[in-house]
mmCIF file of N, CA and C in Angstrom:
data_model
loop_
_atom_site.group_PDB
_atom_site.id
_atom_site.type_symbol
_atom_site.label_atom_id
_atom_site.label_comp_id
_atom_site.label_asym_id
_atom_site.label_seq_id
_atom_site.Cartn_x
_atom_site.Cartn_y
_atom_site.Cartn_z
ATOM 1 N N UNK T 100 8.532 20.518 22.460
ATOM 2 C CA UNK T 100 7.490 20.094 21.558
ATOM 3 C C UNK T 100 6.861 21.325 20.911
ATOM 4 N N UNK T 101 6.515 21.415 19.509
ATOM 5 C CA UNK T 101 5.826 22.122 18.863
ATOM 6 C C UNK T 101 4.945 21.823 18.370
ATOM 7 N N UNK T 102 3.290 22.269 18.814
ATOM 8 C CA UNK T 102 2.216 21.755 18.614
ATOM 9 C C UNK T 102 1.402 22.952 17.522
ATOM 10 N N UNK T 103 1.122 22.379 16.365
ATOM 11 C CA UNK T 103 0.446 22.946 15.739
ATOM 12 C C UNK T 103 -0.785 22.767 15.130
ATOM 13 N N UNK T 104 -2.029 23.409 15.298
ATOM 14 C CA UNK T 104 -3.255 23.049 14.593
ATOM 15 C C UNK T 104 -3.548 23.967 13.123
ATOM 16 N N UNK T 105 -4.109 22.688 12.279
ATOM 17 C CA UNK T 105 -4.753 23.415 10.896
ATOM 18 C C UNK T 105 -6.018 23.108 10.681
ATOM 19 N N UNK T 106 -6.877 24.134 9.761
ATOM 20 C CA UNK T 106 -8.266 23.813 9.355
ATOM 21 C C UNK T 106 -8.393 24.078 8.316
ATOM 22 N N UNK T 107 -8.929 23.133 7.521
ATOM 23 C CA UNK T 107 -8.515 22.450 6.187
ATOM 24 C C UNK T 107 -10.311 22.944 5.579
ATOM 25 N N UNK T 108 -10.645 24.046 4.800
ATOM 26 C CA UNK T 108 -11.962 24.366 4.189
ATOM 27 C C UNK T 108 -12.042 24.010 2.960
ATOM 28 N N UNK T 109 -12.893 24.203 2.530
ATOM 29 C CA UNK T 109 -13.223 24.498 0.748
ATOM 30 C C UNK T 109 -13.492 25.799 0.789
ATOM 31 N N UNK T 110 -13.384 26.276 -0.590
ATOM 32 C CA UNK T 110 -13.060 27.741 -0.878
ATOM 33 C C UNK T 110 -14.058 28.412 -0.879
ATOM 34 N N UNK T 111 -15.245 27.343 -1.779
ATOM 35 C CA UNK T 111 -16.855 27.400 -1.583
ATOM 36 C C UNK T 111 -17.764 26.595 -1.567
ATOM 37 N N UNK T 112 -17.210 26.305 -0.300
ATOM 38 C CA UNK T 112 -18.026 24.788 0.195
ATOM 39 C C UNK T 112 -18.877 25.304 1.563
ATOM 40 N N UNK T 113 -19.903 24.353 1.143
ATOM 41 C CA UNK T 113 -20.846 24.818 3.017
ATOM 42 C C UNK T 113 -21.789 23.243 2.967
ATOM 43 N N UNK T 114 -21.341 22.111 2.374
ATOM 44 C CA UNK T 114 -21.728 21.123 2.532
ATOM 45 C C UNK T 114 -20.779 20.709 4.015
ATOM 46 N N UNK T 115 -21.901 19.637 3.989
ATOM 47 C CA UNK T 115 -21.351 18.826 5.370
ATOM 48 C C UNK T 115 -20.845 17.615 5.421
ATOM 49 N N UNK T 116 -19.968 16.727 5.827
ATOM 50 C CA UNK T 116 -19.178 15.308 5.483
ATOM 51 C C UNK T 116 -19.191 14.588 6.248
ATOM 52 N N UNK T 117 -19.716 12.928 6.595
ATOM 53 C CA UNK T 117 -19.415 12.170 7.278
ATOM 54 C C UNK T 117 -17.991 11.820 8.035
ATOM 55 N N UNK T 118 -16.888 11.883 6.897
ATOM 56 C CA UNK T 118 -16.056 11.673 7.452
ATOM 57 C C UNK T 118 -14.682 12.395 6.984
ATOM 58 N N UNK T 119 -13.767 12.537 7.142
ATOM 59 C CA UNK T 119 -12.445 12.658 7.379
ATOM 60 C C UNK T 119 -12.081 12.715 5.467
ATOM 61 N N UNK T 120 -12.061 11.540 5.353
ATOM 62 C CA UNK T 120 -11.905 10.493 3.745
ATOM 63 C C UNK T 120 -13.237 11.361 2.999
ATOM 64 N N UNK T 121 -14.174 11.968 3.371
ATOM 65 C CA UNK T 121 -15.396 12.002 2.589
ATOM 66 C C UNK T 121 -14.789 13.478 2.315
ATOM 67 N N UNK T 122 -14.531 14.377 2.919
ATOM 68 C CA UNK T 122 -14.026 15.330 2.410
ATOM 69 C C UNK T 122 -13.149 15.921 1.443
ATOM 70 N N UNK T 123 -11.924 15.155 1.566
ATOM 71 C CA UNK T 123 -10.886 14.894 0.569
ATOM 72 C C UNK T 123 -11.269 14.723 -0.638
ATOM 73 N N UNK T 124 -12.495 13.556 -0.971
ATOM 74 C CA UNK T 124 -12.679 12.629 -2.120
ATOM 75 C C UNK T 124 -13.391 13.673 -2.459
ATOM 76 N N UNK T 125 -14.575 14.317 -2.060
ATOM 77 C CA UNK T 125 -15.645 15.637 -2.545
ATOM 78 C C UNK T 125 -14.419 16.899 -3.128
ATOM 79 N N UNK T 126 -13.669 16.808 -2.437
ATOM 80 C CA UNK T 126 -12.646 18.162 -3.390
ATOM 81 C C UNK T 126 -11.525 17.175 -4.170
ATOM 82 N N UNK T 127 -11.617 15.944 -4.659
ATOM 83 C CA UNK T 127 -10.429 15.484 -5.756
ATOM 84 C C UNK T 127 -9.305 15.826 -4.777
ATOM 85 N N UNK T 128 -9.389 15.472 -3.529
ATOM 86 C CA UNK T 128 -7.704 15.597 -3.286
ATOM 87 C C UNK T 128 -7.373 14.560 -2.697
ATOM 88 N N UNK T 129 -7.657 13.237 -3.082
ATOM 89 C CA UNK T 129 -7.023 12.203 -1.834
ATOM 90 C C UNK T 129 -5.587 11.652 -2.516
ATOM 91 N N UNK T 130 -5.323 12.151 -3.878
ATOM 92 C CA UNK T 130 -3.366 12.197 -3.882
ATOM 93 C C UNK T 130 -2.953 13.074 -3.355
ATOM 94 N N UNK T 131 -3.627 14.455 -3.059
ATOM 95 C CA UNK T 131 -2.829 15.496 -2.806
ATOM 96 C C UNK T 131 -2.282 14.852 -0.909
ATOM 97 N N UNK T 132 -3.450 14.464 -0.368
ATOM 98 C CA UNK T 132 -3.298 14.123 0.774
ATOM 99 C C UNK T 132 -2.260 12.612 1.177
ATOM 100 N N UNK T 133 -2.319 11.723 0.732
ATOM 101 C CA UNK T 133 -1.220 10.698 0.297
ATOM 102 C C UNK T 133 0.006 11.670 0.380
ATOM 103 N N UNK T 134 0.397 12.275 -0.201
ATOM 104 C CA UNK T 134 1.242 13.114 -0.660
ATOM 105 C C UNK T 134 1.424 13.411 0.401
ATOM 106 N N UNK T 135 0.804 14.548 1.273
ATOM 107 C CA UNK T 135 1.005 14.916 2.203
ATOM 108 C C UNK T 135 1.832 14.520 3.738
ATOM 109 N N UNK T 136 0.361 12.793 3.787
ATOM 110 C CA UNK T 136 1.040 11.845 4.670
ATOM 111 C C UNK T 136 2.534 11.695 4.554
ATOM 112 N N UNK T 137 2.930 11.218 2.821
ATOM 113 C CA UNK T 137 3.995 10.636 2.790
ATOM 114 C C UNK T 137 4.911 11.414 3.021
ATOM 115 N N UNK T 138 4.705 13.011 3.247
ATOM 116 C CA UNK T 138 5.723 13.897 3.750
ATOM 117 C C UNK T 138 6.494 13.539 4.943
ATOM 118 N N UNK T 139 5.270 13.017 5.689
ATOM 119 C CA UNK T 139 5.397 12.839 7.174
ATOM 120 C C UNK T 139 6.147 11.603 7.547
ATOM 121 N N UNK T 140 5.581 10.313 7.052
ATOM 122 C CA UNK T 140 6.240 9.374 7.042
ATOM 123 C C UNK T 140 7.608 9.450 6.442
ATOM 124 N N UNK T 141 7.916 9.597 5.105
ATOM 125 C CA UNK T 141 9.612 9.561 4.623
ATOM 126 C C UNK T 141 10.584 10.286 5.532
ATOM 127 N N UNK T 142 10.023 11.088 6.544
ATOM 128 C CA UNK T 142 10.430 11.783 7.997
ATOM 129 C C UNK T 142 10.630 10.977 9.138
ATOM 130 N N UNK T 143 10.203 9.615 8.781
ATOM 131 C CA UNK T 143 10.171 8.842 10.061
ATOM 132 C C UNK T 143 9.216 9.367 11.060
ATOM 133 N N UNK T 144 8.247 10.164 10.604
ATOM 134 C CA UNK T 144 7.175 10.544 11.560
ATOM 135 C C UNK T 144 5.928 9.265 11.631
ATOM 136 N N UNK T 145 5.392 8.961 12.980
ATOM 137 C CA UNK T 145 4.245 7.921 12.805
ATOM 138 C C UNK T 145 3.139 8.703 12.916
ATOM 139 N N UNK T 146 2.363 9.035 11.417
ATOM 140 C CA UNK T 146 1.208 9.597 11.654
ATOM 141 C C UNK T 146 -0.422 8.996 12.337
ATOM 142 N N UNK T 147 0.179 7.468 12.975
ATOM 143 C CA UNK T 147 -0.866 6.993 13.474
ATOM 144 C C UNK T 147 -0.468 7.057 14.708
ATOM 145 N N UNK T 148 0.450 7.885 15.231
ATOM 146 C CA UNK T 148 0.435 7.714 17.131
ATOM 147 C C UNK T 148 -0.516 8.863 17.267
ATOM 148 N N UNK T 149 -0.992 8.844 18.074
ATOM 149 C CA UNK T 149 -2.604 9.714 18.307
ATOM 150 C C UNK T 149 -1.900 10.793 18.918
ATOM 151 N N UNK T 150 -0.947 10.702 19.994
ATOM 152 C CA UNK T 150 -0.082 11.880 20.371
ATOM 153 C C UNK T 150 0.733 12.037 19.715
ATOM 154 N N UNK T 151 0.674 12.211 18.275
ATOM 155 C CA UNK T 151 1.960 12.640 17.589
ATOM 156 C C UNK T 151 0.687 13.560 16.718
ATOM 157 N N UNK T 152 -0.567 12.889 16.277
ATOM 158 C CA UNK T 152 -1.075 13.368 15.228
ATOM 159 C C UNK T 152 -2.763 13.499 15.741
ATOM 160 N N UNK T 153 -3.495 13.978 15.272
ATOM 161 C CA UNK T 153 -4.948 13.641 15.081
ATOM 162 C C UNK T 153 -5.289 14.508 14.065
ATOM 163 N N UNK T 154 -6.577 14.050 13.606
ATOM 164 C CA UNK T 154 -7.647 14.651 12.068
ATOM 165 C C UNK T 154 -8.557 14.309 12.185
ATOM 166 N N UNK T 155 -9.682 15.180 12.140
ATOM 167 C CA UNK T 155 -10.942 15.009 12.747
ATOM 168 C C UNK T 155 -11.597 15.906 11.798
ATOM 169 N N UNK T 156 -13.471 15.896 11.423
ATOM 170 C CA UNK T 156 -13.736 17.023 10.971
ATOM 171 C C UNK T 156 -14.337 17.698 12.463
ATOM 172 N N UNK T 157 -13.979 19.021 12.114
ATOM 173 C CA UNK T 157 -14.759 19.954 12.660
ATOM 174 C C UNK T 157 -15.994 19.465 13.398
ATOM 175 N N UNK T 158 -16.065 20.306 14.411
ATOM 176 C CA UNK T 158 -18.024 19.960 14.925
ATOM 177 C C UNK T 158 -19.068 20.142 13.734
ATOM 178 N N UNK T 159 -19.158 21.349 13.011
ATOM 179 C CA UNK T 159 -20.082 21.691 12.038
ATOM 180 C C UNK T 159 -19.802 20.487 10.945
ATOM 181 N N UNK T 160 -19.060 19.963 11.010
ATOM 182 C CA UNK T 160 -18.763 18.557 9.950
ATOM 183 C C UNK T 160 -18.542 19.664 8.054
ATOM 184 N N UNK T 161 -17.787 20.700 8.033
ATOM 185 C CA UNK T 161 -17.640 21.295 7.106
ATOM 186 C C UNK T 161 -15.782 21.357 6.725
ATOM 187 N N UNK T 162 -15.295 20.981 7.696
ATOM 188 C CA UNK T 162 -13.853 21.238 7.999
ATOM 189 C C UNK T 162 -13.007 20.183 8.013
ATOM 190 N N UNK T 163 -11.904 19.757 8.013
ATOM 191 C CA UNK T 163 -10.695 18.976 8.680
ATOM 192 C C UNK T 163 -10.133 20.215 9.722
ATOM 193 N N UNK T 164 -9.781 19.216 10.971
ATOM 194 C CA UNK T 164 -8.708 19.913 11.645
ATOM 195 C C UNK T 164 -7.924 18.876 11.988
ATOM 196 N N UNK T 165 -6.585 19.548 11.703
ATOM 197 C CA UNK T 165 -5.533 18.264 12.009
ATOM 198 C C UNK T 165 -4.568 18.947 12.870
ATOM 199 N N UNK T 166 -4.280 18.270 14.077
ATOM 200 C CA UNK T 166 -2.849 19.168 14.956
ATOM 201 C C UNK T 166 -1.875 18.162 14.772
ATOM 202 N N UNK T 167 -0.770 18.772 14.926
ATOM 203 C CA UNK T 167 0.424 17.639 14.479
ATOM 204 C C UNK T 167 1.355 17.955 15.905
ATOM 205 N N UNK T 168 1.916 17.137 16.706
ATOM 206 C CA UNK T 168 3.034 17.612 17.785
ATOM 207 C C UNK T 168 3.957 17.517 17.513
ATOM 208 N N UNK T 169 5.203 18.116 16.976
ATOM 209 C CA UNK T 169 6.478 18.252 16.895
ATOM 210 C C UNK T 169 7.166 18.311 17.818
ATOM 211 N N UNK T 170 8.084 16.873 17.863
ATOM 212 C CA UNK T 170 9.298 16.554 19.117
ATOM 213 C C UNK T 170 10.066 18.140 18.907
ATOM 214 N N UNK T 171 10.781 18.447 18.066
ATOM 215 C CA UNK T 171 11.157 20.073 18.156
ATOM 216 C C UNK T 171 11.407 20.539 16.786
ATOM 217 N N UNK T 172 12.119 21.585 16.177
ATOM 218 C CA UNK T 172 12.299 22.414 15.304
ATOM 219 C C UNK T 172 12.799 21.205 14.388
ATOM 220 N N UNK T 173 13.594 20.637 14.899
ATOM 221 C CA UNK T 173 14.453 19.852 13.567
ATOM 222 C C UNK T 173 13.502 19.077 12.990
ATOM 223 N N UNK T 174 12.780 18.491 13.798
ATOM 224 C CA UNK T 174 12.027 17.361 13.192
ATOM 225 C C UNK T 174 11.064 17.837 12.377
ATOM 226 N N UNK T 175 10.309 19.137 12.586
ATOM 227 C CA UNK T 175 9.480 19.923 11.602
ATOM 228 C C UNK T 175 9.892 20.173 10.349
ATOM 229 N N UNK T 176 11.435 20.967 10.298
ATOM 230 C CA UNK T 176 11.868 21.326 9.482
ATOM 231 C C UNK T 176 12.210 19.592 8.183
ATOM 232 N N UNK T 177 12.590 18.811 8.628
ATOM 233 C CA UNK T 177 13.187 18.224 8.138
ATOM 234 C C UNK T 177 11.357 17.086 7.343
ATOM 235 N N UNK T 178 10.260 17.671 8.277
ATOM 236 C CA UNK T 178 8.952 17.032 7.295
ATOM 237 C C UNK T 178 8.772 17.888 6.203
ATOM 238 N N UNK T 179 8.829 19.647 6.748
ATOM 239 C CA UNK T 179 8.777 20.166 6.046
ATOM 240 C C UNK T 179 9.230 20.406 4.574
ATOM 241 N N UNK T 180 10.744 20.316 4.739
ATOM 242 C CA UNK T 180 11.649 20.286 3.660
ATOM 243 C C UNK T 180 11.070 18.649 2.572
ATOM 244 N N UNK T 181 10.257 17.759 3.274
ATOM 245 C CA UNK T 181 9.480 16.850 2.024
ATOM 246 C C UNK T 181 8.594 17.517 1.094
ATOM 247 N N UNK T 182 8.075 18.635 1.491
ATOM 248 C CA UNK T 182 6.671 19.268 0.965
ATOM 249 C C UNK T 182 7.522 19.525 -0.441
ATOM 250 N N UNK T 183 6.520 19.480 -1.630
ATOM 251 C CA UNK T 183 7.109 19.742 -2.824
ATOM 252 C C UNK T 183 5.850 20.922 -3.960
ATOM 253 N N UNK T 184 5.136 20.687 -3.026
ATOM 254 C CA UNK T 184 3.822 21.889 -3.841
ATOM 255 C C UNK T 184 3.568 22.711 -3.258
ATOM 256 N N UNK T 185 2.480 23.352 -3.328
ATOM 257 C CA UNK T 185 1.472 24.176 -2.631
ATOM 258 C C UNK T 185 0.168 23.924 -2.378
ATOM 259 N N UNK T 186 -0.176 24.541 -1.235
ATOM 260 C CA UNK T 186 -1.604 23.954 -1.335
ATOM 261 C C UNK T 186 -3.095 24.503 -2.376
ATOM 262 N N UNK T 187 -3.161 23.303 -2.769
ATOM 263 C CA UNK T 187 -4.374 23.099 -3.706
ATOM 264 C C UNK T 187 -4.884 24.280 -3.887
ATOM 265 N N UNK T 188 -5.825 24.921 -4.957
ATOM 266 C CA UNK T 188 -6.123 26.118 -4.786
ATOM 267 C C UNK T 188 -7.718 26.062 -4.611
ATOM 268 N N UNK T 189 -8.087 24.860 -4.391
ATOM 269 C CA UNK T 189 -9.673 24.757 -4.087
ATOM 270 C C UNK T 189 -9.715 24.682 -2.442
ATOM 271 N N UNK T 190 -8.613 24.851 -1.332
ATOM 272 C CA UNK T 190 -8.444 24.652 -0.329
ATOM 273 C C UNK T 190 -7.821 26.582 0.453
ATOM 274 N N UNK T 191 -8.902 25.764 1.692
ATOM 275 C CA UNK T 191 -8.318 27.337 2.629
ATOM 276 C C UNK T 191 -7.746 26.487 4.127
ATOM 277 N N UNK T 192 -6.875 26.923 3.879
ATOM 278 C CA UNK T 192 -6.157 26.765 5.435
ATOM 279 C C UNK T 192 -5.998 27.800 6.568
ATOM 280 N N UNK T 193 -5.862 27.677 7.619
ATOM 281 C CA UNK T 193 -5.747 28.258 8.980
ATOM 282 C C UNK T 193 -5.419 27.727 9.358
ATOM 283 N N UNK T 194 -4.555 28.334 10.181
ATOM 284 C CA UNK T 194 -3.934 28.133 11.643
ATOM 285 C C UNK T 194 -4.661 28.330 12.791
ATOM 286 N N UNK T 195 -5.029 27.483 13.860
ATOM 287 C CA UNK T 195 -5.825 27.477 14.677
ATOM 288 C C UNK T 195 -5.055 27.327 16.148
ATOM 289 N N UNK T 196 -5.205 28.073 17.626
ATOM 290 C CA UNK T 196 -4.723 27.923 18.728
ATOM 291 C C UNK T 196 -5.244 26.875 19.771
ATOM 292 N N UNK T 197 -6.456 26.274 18.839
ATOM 293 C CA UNK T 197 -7.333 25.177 19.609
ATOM 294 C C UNK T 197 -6.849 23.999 19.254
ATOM 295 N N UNK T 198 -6.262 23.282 19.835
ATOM 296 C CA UNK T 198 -5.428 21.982 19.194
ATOM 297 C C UNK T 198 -6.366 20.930 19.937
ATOM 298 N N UNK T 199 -6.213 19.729 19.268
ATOM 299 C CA UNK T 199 -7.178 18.314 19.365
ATOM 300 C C UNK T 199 -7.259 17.627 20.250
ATOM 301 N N UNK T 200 -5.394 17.847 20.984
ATOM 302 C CA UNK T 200 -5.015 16.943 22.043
ATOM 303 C C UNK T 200 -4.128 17.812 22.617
#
């Protein structure tokens, strides 16, 4: 298994978000994120098994963190190889060693 965590910012953001969905919609990205999902899914990945996936904001409620568990390399590679952009340029990502689950 390959477990990986991300934290999903604004570039210059220091507001705070109820939820998950409230964040996205405040930076115009809830196609980018669709998008994203559908990476996962056209992979045959179930992004609603809780041990496959979780997305949460942050404690400070300023963030997404999402960890994803990868059965192994192939299966990463082969979500990966869906990705067709880059990420947004109103967005900062990290890699984080603190995972959700």
């Amino acid at each position: 298994m390959i477990k990986e965590t991300t934290i999903l910012s604004g570039l210059e953001d220091t507001g705070t978000y109820e939820t998950v969905d409230a964040f996205f919609v405040e930076h115009g990205l809830q196609d980018w994120r669709a998008g994203e999902i559908k990476c996962f899914t056209d992979a045959g990945f179930d992004v609603t098994d809780s041990a496959k996936q979780q997305v949460r904001l942050s404690e400070d409620g300023n963030s997404v963190v999402i960890t994803v568990a990868y059965a192994d390399q192939a299966e990463k590679d082969t979500i990966l190889g869906n990705v067709t952009g880059d990420m947004p340029s109103g967005l900062i990502s990290e890699m984080s060693e603190t995972h959700l689950f």
